[in-house]
Coordinates of C-alpha atoms in Angstrom, one line a residue:
M1 CA 180.2 44.2 29.6
V2 CA 180.2 47.9 29.5
Q3 CA 178.7 49.7 32.7
V4 CA 177.0 53.2 32.2
Q5 CA 177.1 55.7 34.9
P6 CA 173.8 57.4 35.7
N7 CA 173.4 60.9 34.4
T8 CA 176.3 60.4 32.1
P9 CA 175.7 61.3 28.3
A10 CA 176.0 58.5 25.9
N11 CA 178.2 60.6 23.8
G12 CA 180.7 63.2 23.8
D13 CA 178.3 66.4 23.0
A14 CA 176.2 66.0 26.2
P15 CA 176.5 69.2 28.5
T16 CA 178.2 69.1 31.7
R17 CA 176.5 69.4 35.1
A18 CA 177.7 73.2 35.6
A19 CA 176.3 74.0 32.2
T20 CA 172.9 72.8 33.1
R21 CA 172.7 75.0 36.1
A22 CA 173.7 78.1 34.2
A23 CA 170.9 77.5 31.8
Q24 CA 168.3 77.1 34.6
R25 CA 169.6 80.6 36.0
R26 CA 169.1 82.0 32.6
R27 CA 165.5 81.1 32.3
R28 CA 164.5 82.3 35.9
S29 CA 166.0 85.8 35.0
L30 CA 163.8 86.0 31.8
I31 CA 160.6 85.1 33.6
L32 CA 161.3 87.6 36.3
L33 CA 162.0 90.4 33.8
G34 CA 158.7 89.5 31.9
V35 CA 156.7 89.8 35.2
I36 CA 158.2 93.4 35.8
L37 CA 157.3 94.5 32.3
L38 CA 153.8 93.2 32.7
L39 CA 153.5 95.2 35.9
A40 CA 154.9 98.5 34.5
V41 CA 152.5 98.2 31.7
A42 CA 149.4 97.8 33.9
I43 CA 150.4 100.8 36.1
A44 CA 150.9 102.9 33.1
V45 CA 147.5 101.9 31.8
V46 CA 145.7 102.8 35.1
L47 CA 147.5 106.2 35.5
G48 CA 146.7 107.0 32.0
F49 CA 142.9 106.2 32.7
L50 CA 142.9 108.3 35.8
F51 CA 144.6 111.3 34.1
L52 CA 142.1 111.3 31.2
R53 CA 139.3 111.0 33.5
G54 CA 140.5 114.0 35.7
S55 CA 141.2 116.2 32.6
G56 CA 137.9 115.4 30.8
D57 CA 136.0 118.2 29.1
D58 CA 133.2 118.4 31.8
P59 CA 134.1 120.5 34.6
Q60 CA 131.1 119.4 36.5
Q61 CA 132.1 115.8 36.1
A62 CA 135.7 116.7 37.1
A63 CA 134.5 118.4 40.3
A64 CA 132.3 115.6 41.4
P65 CA 133.1 113.7 44.5
S66 CA 133.9 110.3 44.1
T67 CA 131.1 108.8 46.3
G68 CA 127.2 109.3 45.8
E69 CA 125.3 111.6 43.5
C70 CA 124.9 115.5 43.9
A71 CA 121.4 116.9 44.6
P72 CA 120.0 119.2 41.9
A73 CA 122.2 122.1 41.1
T74 CA 120.0 124.8 42.6
L75 CA 117.2 125.1 45.0
R76 CA 115.1 128.4 45.1
V77 CA 114.1 129.4 48.5
T78 CA 111.7 132.3 49.3
A79 CA 111.9 133.0 53.1
D80 CA 110.1 135.6 55.4
P81 CA 112.8 138.2 56.8
A82 CA 112.1 136.7 60.3
V83 CA 113.6 133.3 59.2
A84 CA 115.9 134.6 56.5
G85 CA 118.8 135.4 58.8
A86 CA 119.0 132.1 60.3
L87 CA 118.5 130.4 57.0
E88 CA 121.5 132.4 55.2
A89 CA 123.7 131.1 57.9
I90 CA 122.5 127.5 57.6
V91 CA 122.8 127.6 54.0
A92 CA 126.4 129.0 54.1
D93 CA 127.3 126.0 56.4
L94 CA 125.6 123.5 54.0
A95 CA 127.6 124.9 51.0
E96 CA 130.8 124.2 52.7
S97 CA 129.9 120.7 53.9
D98 CA 128.3 119.8 50.6
S99 CA 131.3 120.5 48.4
G100 CA 129.1 122.6 46.0
C101 CA 126.6 119.7 45.3
L102 CA 123.6 121.9 46.3
E103 CA 123.4 125.5 45.4
V104 CA 120.6 127.4 47.2
T105 CA 119.4 131.0 46.2
L106 CA 117.7 132.7 49.1
R107 CA 115.0 135.4 48.5
E108 CA 113.4 137.4 51.3
E109 CA 109.8 138.4 51.1
D110 CA 107.1 139.1 53.6
S111 CA 104.8 135.9 54.0
A112 CA 101.8 138.1 53.6
V113 CA 103.0 139.2 50.1
T114 CA 103.9 135.8 49.0
A115 CA 100.6 134.5 50.2
A116 CA 98.6 137.1 48.4
A117 CA 100.2 136.4 45.2
L118 CA 99.8 132.6 45.4
A119 CA 96.1 133.2 46.3
A120 CA 95.7 135.3 43.2
G121 CA 96.9 132.3 41.2
S122 CA 100.4 133.6 40.4
A123 CA 102.9 130.9 39.6
P124 CA 105.2 130.1 42.4
E125 CA 108.7 131.6 42.2
F126 CA 110.2 129.1 44.5
D127 CA 111.0 125.4 45.2
V128 CA 110.7 126.0 49.0
W129 CA 108.8 128.5 50.7
V130 CA 109.6 129.3 54.3
P131 CA 107.0 131.5 55.8
D132 CA 106.9 132.7 59.3
S133 CA 103.9 130.6 60.1
A134 CA 102.0 127.5 58.9
M135 CA 98.8 129.7 58.8
W136 CA 99.9 131.3 55.5
P137 CA 99.5 128.2 53.2
S138 CA 96.0 127.6 54.9
Q139 CA 95.1 131.1 54.1
V140 CA 96.2 130.7 50.4
A141 CA 94.1 127.5 50.1
G142 CA 91.0 129.1 51.7
Q143 CA 91.2 132.4 49.7
A144 CA 91.7 130.4 46.6
E145 CA 88.8 128.3 47.2
L146 CA 86.7 131.4 47.9
T147 CA 87.7 133.1 44.7
G148 CA 88.2 130.2 42.4
S149 CA 91.8 131.4 41.4
G150 CA 93.4 128.1 41.1
A151 CA 96.3 128.6 43.4
A152 CA 99.2 125.9 43.1
E153 CA 98.7 122.9 45.5
M154 CA 101.2 122.9 48.3
V155 CA 102.6 120.5 50.7
V156 CA 103.5 121.7 54.3
S157 CA 106.1 120.1 56.3
D158 CA 106.3 119.7 60.2
P159 CA 107.7 122.8 61.9
V160 CA 111.5 123.3 61.4
A161 CA 111.5 126.2 63.9
T162 CA 109.0 127.9 66.5
T163 CA 108.6 131.0 68.5
P164 CA 105.9 131.8 71.1
V165 CA 103.5 134.7 70.8
V166 CA 103.9 136.9 74.0
F167 CA 102.9 140.3 75.3
A168 CA 105.8 142.8 75.3
A169 CA 105.7 145.5 78.0
T170 CA 108.1 147.9 79.7
E171 CA 109.6 146.1 83.0
P172 CA 107.2 147.9 85.4
T173 CA 104.1 147.0 83.4
A174 CA 105.5 143.6 82.9
A175 CA 106.1 143.1 86.6
A176 CA 102.6 144.0 87.4
L177 CA 101.0 141.8 84.8
Q178 CA 103.0 138.8 85.7
A179 CA 102.1 139.2 89.4
Q180 CA 98.2 139.2 88.2
G181 CA 98.9 136.1 86.1
A182 CA 97.8 138.0 83.1
G183 CA 96.6 136.2 79.9
F184 CA 94.4 136.7 77.0
A185 CA 91.2 136.5 79.2
S186 CA 92.5 139.6 80.7
F187 CA 91.9 141.5 77.8
T188 CA 88.2 141.4 78.7
A189 CA 88.8 143.8 81.9
R190 CA 90.2 146.3 79.6
T191 CA 92.7 147.3 82.3
V192 CA 95.6 147.4 79.8
A193 CA 95.9 148.8 76.4
A194 CA 96.8 146.4 73.6
V195 CA 98.8 147.3 70.4
L196 CA 98.4 144.8 67.7
P197 CA 100.4 144.4 64.4
D198 CA 98.1 144.2 61.4
P199 CA 96.8 140.6 61.4
T200 CA 96.6 140.3 57.7
A201 CA 100.3 140.9 57.6
V202 CA 101.5 139.6 60.8
A203 CA 101.1 135.9 61.7
A204 CA 101.7 136.4 65.4
S205 CA 98.5 138.6 65.5
S206 CA 96.3 135.9 64.0
A207 CA 97.8 133.3 66.5
A208 CA 96.9 135.9 69.2
L209 CA 93.3 136.3 67.9
L210 CA 92.7 132.5 68.1
A211 CA 94.2 132.5 71.5
L212 CA 91.7 135.3 72.4
Q213 CA 88.8 133.2 70.9
T214 CA 89.9 130.2 72.8
A215 CA 90.3 132.3 76.2
V216 CA 86.7 133.6 76.0
A217 CA 85.5 129.9 75.2
G218 CA 84.3 130.8 71.7
D219 CA 81.7 133.3 72.9
A220 CA 81.2 135.2 69.7
R221 CA 79.6 138.3 71.1
T222 CA 82.5 138.7 73.7
F223 CA 85.0 138.0 71.1
T224 CA 83.4 140.5 68.6
A225 CA 83.4 143.2 71.2
L226 CA 87.1 142.6 72.0
V227 CA 88.1 142.6 68.5
L228 CA 86.4 145.8 67.8
G229 CA 88.2 147.3 70.8
L230 CA 91.5 146.0 69.4
D231 CA 91.0 147.5 66.0
T232 CA 91.7 150.9 67.3
G233 CA 95.0 149.9 68.3
V234 CA 96.2 148.2 65.3
V235 CA 99.6 149.3 63.6
P236 CA 101.2 148.1 60.5
T237 CA 104.1 146.0 61.8
A238 CA 105.5 144.3 64.8
A239 CA 108.3 146.8 65.0
D240 CA 105.6 149.6 65.3
A241 CA 103.7 147.7 68.0
L242 CA 106.9 147.2 69.9
A243 CA 107.7 151.0 69.7
A244 CA 104.3 152.0 70.8
A245 CA 104.6 149.7 73.8
S246 CA 108.1 151.2 74.6
A247 CA 107.0 154.8 74.2
A248 CA 103.5 154.4 76.1
T249 CA 102.9 156.4 79.2
T250 CA 100.1 154.2 80.4
P251 CA 100.1 150.3 81.0
T252 CA 100.4 149.2 77.4
V253 CA 101.5 145.8 75.9
A254 CA 102.3 144.9 72.3
V255 CA 101.4 141.5 70.9
A256 CA 104.6 140.0 69.1
T257 CA 106.5 136.8 68.8
E258 CA 109.3 136.2 71.4
Q259 CA 111.9 136.3 68.5
A260 CA 110.4 139.8 67.6
V261 CA 110.9 140.9 71.2
L262 CA 114.6 139.7 71.3
E263 CA 115.4 141.3 68.2
Y264 CA 113.9 144.6 69.0
G265 CA 115.8 144.4 72.5
K266 CA 119.2 144.5 70.7
D267 CA 119.0 148.3 69.8
A268 CA 116.1 149.5 71.9
A269 CA 116.5 152.6 74.2
V270 CA 113.7 151.3 76.4
P271 CA 113.9 147.3 76.6
L272 CA 110.8 145.5 76.5
V273 CA 110.2 142.2 78.6
P274 CA 108.2 139.4 77.0
I275 CA 105.3 138.2 79.1
Y276 CA 104.2 134.7 78.6
P277 CA 100.3 134.6 78.8
A278 CA 99.0 132.5 81.8
D279 CA 96.0 130.8 80.2
V280 CA 96.5 130.1 76.3
K281 CA 99.9 129.9 75.0
P282 CA 100.0 130.4 71.3
V283 CA 103.0 129.3 69.3
V284 CA 104.0 130.2 65.8
S285 CA 105.3 127.2 63.8
I286 CA 107.6 127.6 60.9
P287 CA 107.4 124.9 58.3
L288 CA 108.9 124.2 54.8
V289 CA 106.3 124.6 52.0
T290 CA 106.9 122.7 48.6
L291 CA 104.9 122.3 45.5
A292 CA 102.7 119.0 45.3
D293 CA 104.3 118.5 41.6
A294 CA 107.8 118.8 42.8
S295 CA 110.1 116.3 41.1
D296 CA 112.0 113.6 43.0
E297 CA 115.3 115.5 42.7
T298 CA 113.7 118.6 44.2
R299 CA 112.2 116.7 47.1
E300 CA 115.6 115.2 47.6
A301 CA 117.2 118.6 47.9
V302 CA 114.6 119.7 50.2
G303 CA 115.4 116.9 52.4
V304 CA 119.1 117.8 52.5
L305 CA 118.0 121.6 53.4
S306 CA 115.5 120.2 56.1
A307 CA 118.5 118.1 57.6
A308 CA 120.7 121.1 57.6
I309 CA 118.0 123.2 59.5
A310 CA 117.7 120.4 61.9
D311 CA 121.5 120.5 62.5
G312 CA 121.4 124.3 62.7
N313 CA 119.9 124.8 66.0
D314 CA 122.8 127.3 67.0
H315 CA 121.9 129.7 64.0
L316 CA 118.3 129.5 65.0
S317 CA 119.1 130.5 68.5
E318 CA 121.2 133.3 67.2
N319 CA 118.3 134.8 65.4
G320 CA 115.9 134.5 68.3
L321 CA 114.1 131.3 67.1
R322 CA 113.4 128.1 69.0
D323 CA 114.1 124.9 67.3
A324 CA 111.3 122.5 66.1
A325 CA 110.9 121.1 69.6
G326 CA 110.4 124.6 71.1
N327 CA 113.7 124.8 73.1
A328 CA 114.4 128.2 74.1
P329 CA 117.2 130.5 72.5
D330 CA 120.4 131.1 74.4
S331 CA 119.5 134.8 74.5
L332 CA 116.6 134.4 76.8
P333 CA 117.2 134.9 80.5
D334 CA 117.4 131.8 82.7
D335 CA 114.0 132.5 84.4
A336 CA 112.1 132.8 81.0
D337 CA 109.4 130.6 80.1
G338 CA 110.6 127.1 79.2
T339 CA 109.9 124.9 76.3
A340 CA 107.1 126.0 74.1
V341 CA 104.9 123.4 72.8
P342 CA 104.8 123.4 68.9
A343 CA 101.4 124.5 67.7
D344 CA 98.8 121.8 66.7
P345 CA 98.6 121.4 62.9
A346 CA 94.9 122.1 63.0
D347 CA 95.7 125.6 64.5
S348 CA 97.0 126.9 61.0
V349 CA 93.5 126.2 59.6
N350 CA 91.8 127.8 62.5
Q351 CA 94.2 130.8 62.4
A352 CA 93.2 131.3 58.8
E353 CA 89.4 131.2 59.9
V354 CA 89.8 133.7 62.7
L355 CA 91.9 135.8 60.4
R356 CA 88.9 136.0 58.0
T357 CA 86.5 136.6 60.9
W358 CA 89.0 139.6 61.7
Q359 CA 88.6 140.8 58.2
V360 CA 84.9 140.7 58.2
L361 CA 84.7 142.5 61.5
T362 CA 87.1 145.3 60.8
A363 CA 86.3 145.8 57.2
P364 CA 84.5 149.0 56.1
S365 CA 80.7 148.4 56.0
R366 CA 78.6 149.3 53.0
M367 CA 75.1 149.1 54.3
L368 CA 71.7 149.7 52.9
S369 CA 69.3 150.4 55.6
L370 CA 66.0 149.3 54.5
N371 CA 63.1 150.7 56.6
D372 CA 59.6 149.9 57.1
V373 CA 57.4 153.0 56.9
S374 CA 54.1 151.1 56.4
G375 CA 51.0 152.5 58.4
S376 CA 51.5 150.1 61.3
M377 CA 54.7 152.0 62.4
F378 CA 52.4 154.6 63.9
Q379 CA 51.1 152.2 66.4
P380 CA 52.0 153.2 69.9
A381 CA 54.9 151.4 71.5
T382 CA 54.7 153.2 74.8
A383 CA 52.4 155.4 76.6
D384 CA 54.1 158.3 74.7
M385 CA 56.1 157.0 72.0
R386 CA 55.0 155.2 68.6
R387 CA 57.2 152.6 67.1
I388 CA 58.6 154.8 64.4
D389 CA 59.7 157.1 67.3
L390 CA 61.7 154.3 68.9
F391 CA 63.2 153.4 65.7
E392 CA 64.3 156.9 64.7
Q393 CA 66.2 157.1 68.1
A394 CA 67.8 153.7 67.7
A395 CA 68.7 154.5 63.9
V396 CA 70.6 157.6 65.1
R397 CA 72.5 155.6 67.6
A398 CA 73.3 152.9 65.1
V399 CA 74.7 155.5 62.5
N400 CA 77.0 157.0 65.4
S401 CA 78.5 153.4 65.9
L402 CA 79.6 152.9 62.6
S403 CA 83.3 153.7 61.6
A404 CA 84.0 156.7 59.4
D405 CA 85.2 154.5 56.6
S406 CA 81.8 152.8 56.2
S407 CA 79.2 154.0 53.8
L408 CA 75.6 154.1 54.2
A409 CA 72.5 154.5 52.2
T410 CA 68.8 154.9 53.2
W411 CA 65.8 153.3 51.6
V412 CA 62.1 153.0 52.9
F413 CA 59.4 150.7 51.7
S414 CA 55.7 150.3 52.1
S415 CA 53.3 149.4 49.3
R416 CA 53.3 151.1 45.9
R417 CA 55.4 154.0 46.8
I418 CA 56.4 155.0 43.3
G419 CA 53.8 153.4 40.9
G420 CA 53.8 149.6 41.5
Q421 CA 57.3 149.9 43.2
D422 CA 57.4 149.2 46.8
W423 CA 60.8 150.8 47.7
Q424 CA 62.3 154.1 47.4
E425 CA 65.7 155.5 47.8
I426 CA 66.0 158.5 50.1
V427 CA 69.9 158.9 50.8
P428 CA 72.1 157.3 48.3
F429 CA 75.3 155.7 49.3
G430 CA 78.1 158.0 50.8
P431 CA 81.0 157.6 53.3
L432 CA 80.1 158.3 57.0
G433 CA 83.4 160.2 57.0
D434 CA 81.9 162.7 55.1
P435 CA 80.2 165.1 57.9
A436 CA 77.6 166.4 55.2
H437 CA 76.6 162.8 54.3
K438 CA 76.4 161.6 57.9
Q439 CA 74.3 164.7 59.0
R440 CA 71.9 164.1 56.1
T441 CA 71.6 160.5 57.1
I442 CA 71.0 161.4 60.7
D443 CA 68.2 164.1 59.7
T444 CA 66.6 161.4 57.5
A445 CA 66.4 159.0 60.3
N446 CA 64.9 161.6 62.6
S447 CA 62.1 162.5 60.1
L448 CA 61.1 159.0 58.8
D449 CA 57.7 159.6 60.4
S450 CA 56.9 161.9 57.6
L451 CA 57.2 159.1 55.2
V452 CA 54.8 156.5 57.0
G453 CA 51.7 155.2 55.2
G454 CA 50.5 152.2 53.2
G455 CA 50.9 148.5 53.6
T456 CA 54.2 146.5 54.0
G457 CA 55.7 145.7 50.6
L458 CA 58.5 143.4 52.2
Y459 CA 59.5 140.7 49.8
D460 CA 60.0 142.8 46.6
S461 CA 61.8 145.5 48.6
V462 CA 64.2 142.9 50.0
L463 CA 65.0 141.5 46.7
A464 CA 65.5 144.9 45.2
A465 CA 68.1 145.9 47.9
V466 CA 70.0 142.8 47.5
Q467 CA 70.2 142.9 44.0
Y468 CA 71.3 146.5 44.3
L469 CA 74.2 145.6 46.5
R470 CA 75.2 142.8 44.3
D471 CA 75.2 144.9 41.1
T472 CA 77.3 147.7 42.8
Y473 CA 79.5 145.3 44.8
V474 CA 82.7 146.8 46.1
P475 CA 85.5 144.3 46.9
G476 CA 87.0 144.7 50.4
Q477 CA 83.9 146.0 52.1
V478 CA 81.2 144.1 53.9
H479 CA 77.8 144.5 52.2
L480 CA 74.8 144.3 54.3
V481 CA 71.1 145.1 54.0
L482 CA 69.7 146.1 57.4
L483 CA 65.9 145.5 57.3
N484 CA 63.7 146.9 59.9
T485 CA 60.0 145.8 59.9
D486 CA 57.2 145.5 62.2
G487 CA 54.9 143.5 60.2
V488 CA 54.3 141.0 57.4
N489 CA 54.2 141.1 53.7
E490 CA 51.1 142.7 52.4
D491 CA 51.9 143.0 48.7
D492 CA 49.8 140.4 47.0
D493 CA 51.0 141.3 43.5
G494 CA 54.5 140.7 44.1
L495 CA 56.7 137.9 45.3
D496 CA 55.7 135.3 47.9
L497 CA 58.0 133.9 50.4
P498 CA 59.1 131.0 48.3
G499 CA 59.6 133.1 45.3
L500 CA 61.9 135.4 47.2
L501 CA 64.0 132.7 48.6
A502 CA 64.4 131.1 45.3
E503 CA 65.5 134.6 43.8
L504 CA 67.9 135.0 46.8
E505 CA 69.5 131.6 46.2
K506 CA 70.1 132.6 42.5
L507 CA 71.9 135.7 43.7
R508 CA 74.2 133.9 46.2
D509 CA 77.9 134.1 45.4
P510 CA 80.5 133.3 48.1
A511 CA 82.8 135.6 46.5
K512 CA 80.3 138.5 46.6
P513 CA 78.4 137.9 49.9
V514 CA 75.4 140.2 50.7
A515 CA 73.8 139.4 54.0
V516 CA 70.4 140.5 55.2
I517 CA 70.4 141.3 58.9
A518 CA 66.5 141.5 59.7
I519 CA 65.1 143.2 62.8
G520 CA 61.5 142.5 63.7
Y521 CA 59.8 145.1 65.9
G522 CA 57.0 144.0 68.2
P523 CA 54.7 140.9 68.4
D524 CA 53.1 141.3 65.0
T525 CA 56.2 140.6 63.0
D526 CA 56.4 137.6 60.6
Q527 CA 59.6 136.4 62.5
A528 CA 59.7 133.0 60.8
A529 CA 59.7 134.7 57.4
L530 CA 62.6 137.1 58.6
E531 CA 64.6 134.0 59.9
Q532 CA 64.4 132.2 56.4
I533 CA 65.3 135.4 54.5
A534 CA 68.3 135.9 56.8
A535 CA 69.4 132.1 56.4
A536 CA 69.2 132.4 52.6
T537 CA 71.6 135.2 52.8
D538 CA 73.9 133.9 55.6
G539 CA 72.6 136.8 57.6
A540 CA 70.8 136.9 61.0
A541 CA 67.4 137.8 62.3
Y542 CA 66.6 139.5 65.6
Q543 CA 63.4 140.5 67.4
A544 CA 62.7 143.4 69.7
L545 CA 59.6 142.4 71.6
Q546 CA 59.8 145.3 74.1
P547 CA 60.3 149.1 73.3
T548 CA 63.4 149.1 75.3
D549 CA 64.9 146.2 73.1
I550 CA 65.0 148.3 69.8
G551 CA 68.1 150.3 70.5
T552 CA 70.0 147.3 71.9
V553 CA 69.0 145.0 69.1
L554 CA 69.8 147.4 66.3
I555 CA 73.2 148.3 67.7
D556 CA 73.8 144.6 68.1
A557 CA 72.7 143.8 64.5
V558 CA 75.2 146.6 63.3
T559 CA 78.3 145.3 65.2
Q560 CA 77.7 141.5 65.3
R561 CA 79.1 140.9 61.7
G562 CA 81.8 138.3 62.3
C563 CA 79.8 135.7 64.2
R564 CA 76.7 135.6 61.9
P565 CA 74.7 133.6 61.6
N566 CA 75.9 131.9 64.8
C567 CA 76.2 134.8 67.3
G568 CA 74.2 132.8 69.9

C-alpha cells in the first residue's frame, strides 16, 4: 500500500511550496499597481474639468462666485442730494462685499425735479428713486390724477432713514425760544420772523406746513392767515433759509431739517442751533420708491440695496441723517432731542394736500370782479351812505390787499346794459403790479355809482364771467369770479337758476378750476341762490347783513382761497 502525503503533488511537475508563495506576491503587486493607475486617471480627469471650467470663454461665468446666484448686473438709482452722500458710501461698501455681483449706478437729482417729470407722464429713468421725503410720490400721484397725465405707478417702501424738521436759529434766539417752549403754535403770536424754503421744492417745508395746520387745530382761517404771512419770508432753498437766519439782526428762525442744520454748521461762520418744536414734531421719512411693474430680479436687487442701507447706519450718521428708527446721528450734542418718531405713512398724503393748499393760497390771482350796479344799489345802507358807497370803499381795500403779481378785471352787470346783454367790461385784465392798471381799477371802483341803473341780470352775467375765465385760462394762477350783489335775478328772458347750474356743471374741469366767490349785501339778497352757484363751482358764498360787514366780508372773500369751500 502506497501512502500519499497531503499537499504533495502526484507527479514530478508540481510546484514547490516556495514557488506558490512567490506567485501570490506577484498577483498582489499587479492589483496594487492597477489601483494606483486608476486613481491617477481619476485625478487627471477632475483637474482637467476644473481647468477647462476656469478658462472658459465667458468671463462673467469665470468670475462668478461658487455659491448662490448674482443679482441683476445693474441697478439705476436716482437720489436726492440730501441722501446721495450716504448712499454713495453705502454702495461702495456693497460693491466690496458683493464681489461685483450688483453694480449700482447713482444719479443725483432734486426730488422736486424728479416728481415734476413723473407727474407730467415722463418715463422713469431709474429702478429705484430715493427722494428726501415720502411726500413726493404722493404729490406725483395727486398731480397726475388731477391732470390725467398717466404717471407710472410706484411702490413706496417703509422709511430707510429719517430726519426731524426743526427751527434753526442763532444761539441767543434759540435759548430764548427754548425757554418759552416754542412750537408751531407760537407762530400765531408773530413774535419771531420765520424764513421758509420754497415748499414746492423742499419737503421739510411741506412737513412744517402740515405741522402748522395741526398746531392750530385745523382752523382754516387761522392757517390761511399764517400762510399768507409766511409767504413773504419764502426763499428758494434750505441753504438760503439758514443763511438768512444766521445773518438776521432780529429774532429769526429758519425752517429746515436737522440734517440741513448739521451740514450747514460744518462751514458756517455763525453756527445755528436746532430747536425742536414743543408741540408738533414733524419728521421727514426717506423711502425707497420702485416701479410697480419691476421684474423679480430688480425687486431682489432692491432688497439687497435696502439691506445694505439698514447695515449702513454709520454712513447715514456721517451725513447727518437718522436711521429708520429715528436714532440721532453722532454729530448731535448729548443734550439734543432724542429719538425722532418716524412719520405716519398717512402724513405723506396729508403733506401733499397741504402743499396744494399752499400753492392755491400763494399763487397769483386772476380775478374777475363782477359787480351789481342795479338800481337797488342806491338804497341807503346807513343814515348817510348808500349800498354802492360802502361797496366802493370796500372794493378799494380789497384791491390793495391783493399781491402785485395778481391780475384783475372789472365787470358790471344790470339788465340789458348792451342791447340784450346784461354784463359789461369796464376794465380789462391787467397786472396789479402795473401802477397805471392798479390806479385805473381803483378809480373805477370809486366811480361805480355813475353806472347804477336797471334790474339785476344775475344768472346770465355769472355764466358769461365763468365762461370767459375758462376760455382765457392761464395755468399756474388761481381763477376767481368775485360776485358782488344785493338782490335777486330779475332777467326773465335769460337763464333761470336750474339752467345756470346745469351750464356751470358742463364747464366744470378740475384741471382748470374757476370758482365763484359770491357776496350778498343786505337782507334782500337771494342767498340760497348764491350758495348754490358757489357750490357748483367749488367756491363760497358770504353775506354782509350789516353795513360794517361789507369791508370785512370782501377782504375775507379775497384772502380765503385755500380753505374754500370749507372755511367755516
